[in-house]
Amino acid sequence: MLDLLKSRLTHGYQAIANPLKADIHPAFPGMPILAKSADLYCLNDICPVHAFSEQGLDLGKCTFCGLCSREHPEMISFSNDFKIAADTRDKLIIAPGELELSKIDFRLPRRFHHSLALRNVSAGGCNACEMELSASNNVNFDISRYGVEIVASPRHADALILTGPITANMTEALTETWQAITDPKYLILCGTCAISGGLFAESAAIDRAFLKHWEACLYIPGCPAHPLSIIYAITTIMGIS
Amino acid sequence: MSIGILLLILTIIPALWKRSGYFVILWVLGSAFLAFEYMEVLYSRSLQEFIITMSPPVGIVNIALNKLSAFFGVIFSLGLPLGMFYGHYYLKEHPTKDLCSHLFWLGLMGISMHCVLWIRHSLVFLMFWELMSLSSFFCVLNSKKENIQAGLNYLITMQIGAAFLIAGFVLTYLSSGTFDFSGFEDMNPIPMYLILIGFAFKAGVFPFASWLAQAHPVAPSHVSGIMSSMLIKTGFYGILLITSLNRFSLREIAAMTLIFCVSAFWAVSHLLFERNLKRALAFSSVENVGIAGMGLCAGLLGIHAHMPAMALLGFTGVFLHLFFHSIFKAHLFYTSGNIFLATASLDIDEMGALAKRMPYTALMALAGIMAISALPMTNGFISEFTIFKAVFETPDAALITYILPSLLILICLAFIGALGMIAFLRIYAILFLGAPRSSLSKSAKEQKLGNRLPVFFLTLAILITGIFPNIALRFVKPLLRWFDLDMQQFALLQSLSLKITYVYLIIILLSALLLVIRRLCIKEKIGSTWACAYPKVNPRMQSSSLTYIQPLAYFLKPITYKKCTHVKAQSAFPTNIEYHEEHPDALWDFIVKPATKVITRFFALFNRIHNGKTNSYIAWGLAFLVFALIWVVGFK
Amino acid sequence: MIVRYSKEDIEPQKLDIFLSDIREMLLCGFMPLAFFGTDEKLLYSLMGKNGDLRLLCCQFPNPFHYPSLSVEFPCFNTFERELHQQYGIVPINHPWLKNVRHNHQSSQEIEDYPFLRSKSKLIHEVGVGPVHAGVIEPGHFRFLMRGEIIEHLEIQLGYQYRGMSQLLCKGNLAHKMSLAECIAGDTVIGHGTAYCQIVESLSNTQSQAQDIRILLLEMERVAMHLSTLSSLAGDVAYIMGQNIFAAIRTFVINSTLSICGSRFGKRALCPGGVNYGLNSDQITRLSSEFEKYTRHIQNTSEALFSTTSLLSRFDDTGKLHTNDALRFGFTGISAKASGVPVDARTDYPDWQYPGFLVQTEISGDVYARAHLRYLEIMQSLQIILALLPTIKPHAPLLEPPSKLEPGKIAISIIESARGRIVHIAKSKDEYSALWYKVIDPSFVNWQALSLSVVGEQISDFPLCNKSFDLSYCGSDL
């Protein structure tokens, strides 16, 4: 008992006061800033997932590996802005010179503004996004202070948060889970693999047909998505500023 | 009465011609007349009395009805025709080998059950008692070999019980000088105990109750239903008869309490693990007789301690429980009969998902299961509640000698009630819910209307007497007055029942309202059960009968006797895993079977006499004659 | 450890000599680190014992079967199942010949999968997954239950199969750093280092930043063990332990983030060195932080391991016998907690850990695995604190590897938090690999979970599962 008290007292208070205004170490690769003069073709050659195109950098494909910024720091650099999320796939494409992503316009209906139940389906991810998702529930980040909880049964869920590129072996399980959630339901894609397939997009073992039928309402890029990004994204669609 | 009895005797004619339809119609008519007679006796002051004089030693035979007989008579006259009706439809689907003899013995059993209630003369009573046992034995008999064994066990047990009765009656005659039942007033202890034990055999009280679990599963369902709901009550009728004519000492009451409590507990500990549906119901009958006995003991304690409330509530509890048990036990046995007809099996581990295939049966069975678990809105709740209330009436200032038995009743009733509920929940869940565990239950279909109609009437009876308990209380009232109990307390009980009725009605109304609102406002979408998104769920992926009970079994280990065979995983790559367990009757295995063996071996010693040769028989006969001559001439 | 073979060193032998050599080595105490087939129609077997590595090779048997090694030596059983699934070679008399990574697309295959069944009506099955109640990776567990007691557990994986081996062989091998980091996202440094060492070996370059790699590896070990301890405490409702360990883990992985920008160590490594170095400020800061963490972890662990309610859940639950751990060739915590001192840091060392001794526990139950994790955390923290002052502050080192030498086989062995990681690859030409074999410790260790839960209550299953902390994606690839 005394051990417990000693441990608790020395540990101190760990919760981040306001996750929406927190600071991350500058080394964290958040929002990439493309210089206006950036040679997108050159950068695309270096990029392992070829995330660059004429429009700019597709954050949905970017794995934040930093190869481009280390080779050509003059063309691209990553700030430590963790507020990267979008409600449509197009908004994730960053044009040269853009300093932040377009605002998220989508808002959940009023009844979800103080209570959102998420059901996670891990569809072939490397486990990093899953660990970050459960970390957003821990004593530091504590997403549940906003009324968001991760539930065990899809029958209790309001939204399905997908991590992983959707392997062919998981398609049926994913579809069943989605069908088991009662209306109204929403789809959230967490992590680069979920949004675009990431490094596995060309693998024969991946089957992303599910996303052709169902549209997501929220895209959270990152490899893995940082808990602060997850919290920012979800609280934004819940209407919490 | 004479018309009724005449009609019942006439039923033998269609029986012999295998016309079970007319048989049933005559039974219904005859029972209607009888019921009318019984009700008249119950509610009015008239006493039907006949006196038949026969030659000695039988002497004057008194045939009369008192309120106690009338009470049981009403139960019999309502329950028997229902049983016959169900039997008619049951036998159509599952015919016995010889219909005419089966119907004959069935009719005879019913007639003898009624006659037993009127006879006030020990010897004639015994005659009809034996006739009842014999005819029920023939009804139970089926053609299969194991069933003959079970039937014979039943007959022999009944004969042993009758032996106790004979001994008791003879001793009473010797001490009182008359065969009439009036000789049972203020009996000596020994004959009283013998008679009580004799009746206990019939009623199903530990340790004489093993025959129930053997006879009921093998008998056809209508016979099981009649036996469990009414035949057993004749035994209890006998016990109540002795109770009405005697005063018990405190020690005797305490002993009775202990016996009934142990009996109910023993029954429940078997019921929890039972896989055969009818055997489970048989054990439940023993449990309920135990509960009725607990009520009786509470009533007797009340009389002995001059606590009128306890006395009244205890006796009300007994009578109500006997009446209600007849209703819901018959209901459950007929339901099990329907399930047997649909699935050709009584093993609950082969059933599952019957609710989808037999929706009416499932719904009505729910009422029956709730009644036997003593859940509110059913009549089982009312009777157990009354017995609880009786025990709660033990005043604080009472002596420890009164508190201990009532405490025992309280603890046992609570515990047994909970265990009973667990047991029947397990049975209901395995039978009706989930997925079909075998092809037998997969192909089950709802039974015909004729099979379902008796169950429906009994369900109505359960619900009506459960929601409006005052109806049943009015039925019991004259009997309580006849026992000289405090009717003021009864009035209090009636007003409480009225309040209970109001509460139920409010709940029913609110629920109906909510259902209507839900129907109107909520759009339902039916999807498949969530199974962690595994696409091919098979019927093995649901609880078996062991799953429900295994955690509880851990705590009941000291008092359970089980035989199990367990093939464990032999290595990291097992090829076969098996587990089978059985809960045989420890009493039967450890006392009756060895005793039978000893007795058989003793009689085997006389095999040399019974060697089948006529010559040696003549020789033995001659030797006996010589010996008798010497005895008579020599010593007289 | 890195080992390199040229084509000439490895001559394909005849099947019977191959099998008898393996048997001889097994009887001498060697254990199989890998056993697989490749598209060259060759069968490879990597046997190792205390730093002595032998790579054997033989042609595919013709006809397509051979007497199974698993009958005598169960440590081969998972490898042989994979061989059968990938190439159709039948190991005769294999006791459990089923697909290792089941194809969950074909509904006929799902229905036909030969789960062990029981004829008894009293034994029922419980199927859990693929979608589990918590935020964890998918897998299917089929239990045979006697009431509430587990008689048998069969684990069916394959839901996470992403085709990792094929992806690693497609294109330039030196550019697969991100992919290698994603083999198992919580073992980024483990698999990342193994991959870097493979590329370095095949291109004959020397890594310049071994010390930083070891630092990151030990930090990852601490973070992983803290995460497991946190979830174990959470499973038995010891919320204090759950939250404190999770918070300390956040500190540790934030330290990792301060080095390379990723909480899991992604972006840190590259073939040839590391992308991010440490300056003296960082080193000083890290030293003081880790000293603080050491005290915190010690306090909380003392409280945790003296709580009787927790000990009553952990003690004697999910016992894995030493005999089984030895026979089945388990590695990592799963084996060390049952008394088998197998650790690649001593068996196949590539870095001198001063005064390093393999720690073990004997009882093999959940308590042993939890307590051993605590001991390893303390040991790793000591290693980190001893290592930090010796790291020369230097800028990121990037010596990109030149072309690969074709036809060479490289083997790299790393001890991650879960156990021994083995990467083997053969170079095809100057740029790409002919085949790349990844063996995560979970591949073999899943069997340990099946063995340990027999006879336990099913309600203790999540506890046993978390105590092993195995990777689904590492096993599925």
mmCIF file of C-alpha atoms in Angstrom, chain B residues 275 347 349-350 530-536 538 540-547 550-551 566-569 572-581, chain C residues 77 95-96 107 110-111 115-125 127-131 140 142 144 146-149 151-152 156 159 328 447 451:
data_model
loop_
_atom_site.group_PDB
_atom_site.id
_atom_site.type_symbol
_atom_site.label_atom_id
_atom_site.label_comp_id
_atom_site.label_asym_id
_atom_site.label_seq_id
_atom_site.Cartn_x
_atom_site.Cartn_y
_atom_site.Cartn_z
ATOM 1 C CA ARG B 275 -29.419 -34.007 -19.296
ATOM 2 C CA ASP B 347 -31.331 -35.362 -24.421
ATOM 3 C CA ASP B 349 -27.635 -31.622 -25.589
ATOM 4 C CA GLU B 350 -29.196 -32.541 -28.896
ATOM 5 C CA TRP B 530 -22.138 -10.632 -33.986
ATOM 6 C CA ALA B 531 -19.568 -13.411 -33.808
ATOM 7 C CA CYS B 532 -16.324 -11.440 -33.996
ATOM 8 C CA ALA B 533 -16.766 -11.337 -37.796
ATOM 9 C CA TYR B 534 -15.881 -15.013 -38.208
ATOM 10 C CA PRO B 535 -17.876 -16.011 -41.265
ATOM 11 C CA LYS B 536 -18.597 -19.683 -40.660
ATOM 12 C CA ASN B 538 -20.961 -23.682 -36.528
ATOM 13 C CA ARG B 540 -20.730 -26.394 -31.776
ATOM 14 C CA MET B 541 -19.692 -22.818 -30.995
ATOM 15 C CA GLN B 542 -22.320 -22.389 -28.302
ATOM 16 C CA SER B 543 -22.658 -23.519 -24.729
ATOM 17 C CA SER B 544 -23.341 -27.146 -23.962
ATOM 18 C CA SER B 545 -25.298 -28.263 -20.927
ATOM 19 C CA LEU B 546 -22.024 -28.584 -19.027
ATOM 20 C CA THR B 547 -21.019 -24.985 -19.703
ATOM 21 C CA GLN B 550 -19.701 -26.317 -14.517
ATOM 22 C CA PRO B 551 -18.669 -23.205 -12.536
ATOM 23 C CA HIS B 566 -12.027 -37.731 -19.712
ATOM 24 C CA VAL B 567 -9.700 -38.077 -22.667
ATOM 25 C CA LYS B 568 -7.283 -35.176 -22.330
ATOM 26 C CA ALA B 569 -4.962 -33.740 -24.929
ATOM 27 C CA ALA B 572 0.875 -30.601 -28.222
ATOM 28 C CA PHE B 573 -0.839 -32.124 -31.281
ATOM 29 C CA PRO B 574 -3.850 -33.978 -29.899
ATOM 30 C CA THR B 575 -5.991 -36.156 -32.090
ATOM 31 C CA ASN B 576 -8.885 -36.716 -29.776
ATOM 32 C CA ILE B 577 -10.409 -34.903 -26.839
ATOM 33 C CA GLU B 578 -13.456 -36.331 -25.110
ATOM 34 C CA TYR B 579 -15.368 -35.738 -21.972
ATOM 35 C CA HIS B 580 -18.429 -37.464 -20.694
ATOM 36 C CA GLU B 581 -20.003 -37.222 -17.283
ATOM 37 C CA ASN C 77 6.627 -28.064 -37.000
ATOM 38 C CA PRO C 95 1.418 -34.257 -36.607
ATOM 39 C CA TRP C 96 -0.402 -31.036 -37.497
ATOM 40 C CA SER C 107 -15.409 -19.515 -48.137
ATOM 41 C CA ILE C 110 -12.910 -21.386 -44.320
ATOM 42 C CA GLU C 111 -15.586 -24.040 -43.942
ATOM 43 C CA PHE C 115 -10.043 -27.531 -36.690
ATOM 44 C CA LEU C 116 -9.657 -30.180 -34.037
ATOM 45 C CA ARG C 117 -13.189 -31.231 -33.126
ATOM 46 C CA SER C 118 -14.562 -33.297 -30.298
ATOM 47 C CA LYS C 119 -17.243 -35.938 -30.579
ATOM 48 C CA SER C 120 -18.431 -35.355 -27.029
ATOM 49 C CA LYS C 121 -21.600 -33.352 -26.705
ATOM 50 C CA LEU C 122 -20.403 -31.852 -23.443
ATOM 51 C CA ILE C 123 -17.360 -30.236 -25.033
ATOM 52 C CA HIS C 124 -18.230 -27.072 -26.854
ATOM 53 C CA GLU C 125 -16.210 -24.710 -28.982
ATOM 54 C CA GLY C 127 -14.404 -19.008 -31.454
ATOM 55 C CA VAL C 128 -12.834 -15.607 -30.822
ATOM 56 C CA GLY C 129 -11.883 -13.186 -33.578
ATOM 57 C CA PRO C 130 -10.819 -12.088 -36.104
ATOM 58 C CA VAL C 131 -12.173 -8.786 -34.919
ATOM 59 C CA HIS C 140 -8.881 -16.400 -34.826
ATOM 60 C CA ARG C 142 -10.720 -21.726 -31.509
ATOM 61 C CA LEU C 144 -12.373 -26.652 -27.102
ATOM 62 C CA ARG C 146 -15.055 -28.372 -20.979
ATOM 63 C CA GLY C 147 -17.406 -26.036 -19.165
ATOM 64 C CA GLU C 148 -15.204 -23.037 -18.456
ATOM 65 C CA ILE C 149 -11.932 -24.919 -18.672
ATOM 66 C CA GLU C 151 -9.103 -28.350 -23.148
ATOM 67 C CA HIS C 152 -7.376 -27.204 -26.330
ATOM 68 C CA GLN C 156 -5.611 -19.618 -36.962
ATOM 69 C CA TYR C 159 -5.500 -12.167 -41.592
ATOM 70 C CA PHE C 328 9.637 -26.366 -29.484
ATOM 71 C CA GLN C 447 2.602 -22.353 -30.259
ATOM 72 C CA LEU C 451 0.462 -25.016 -24.894
#
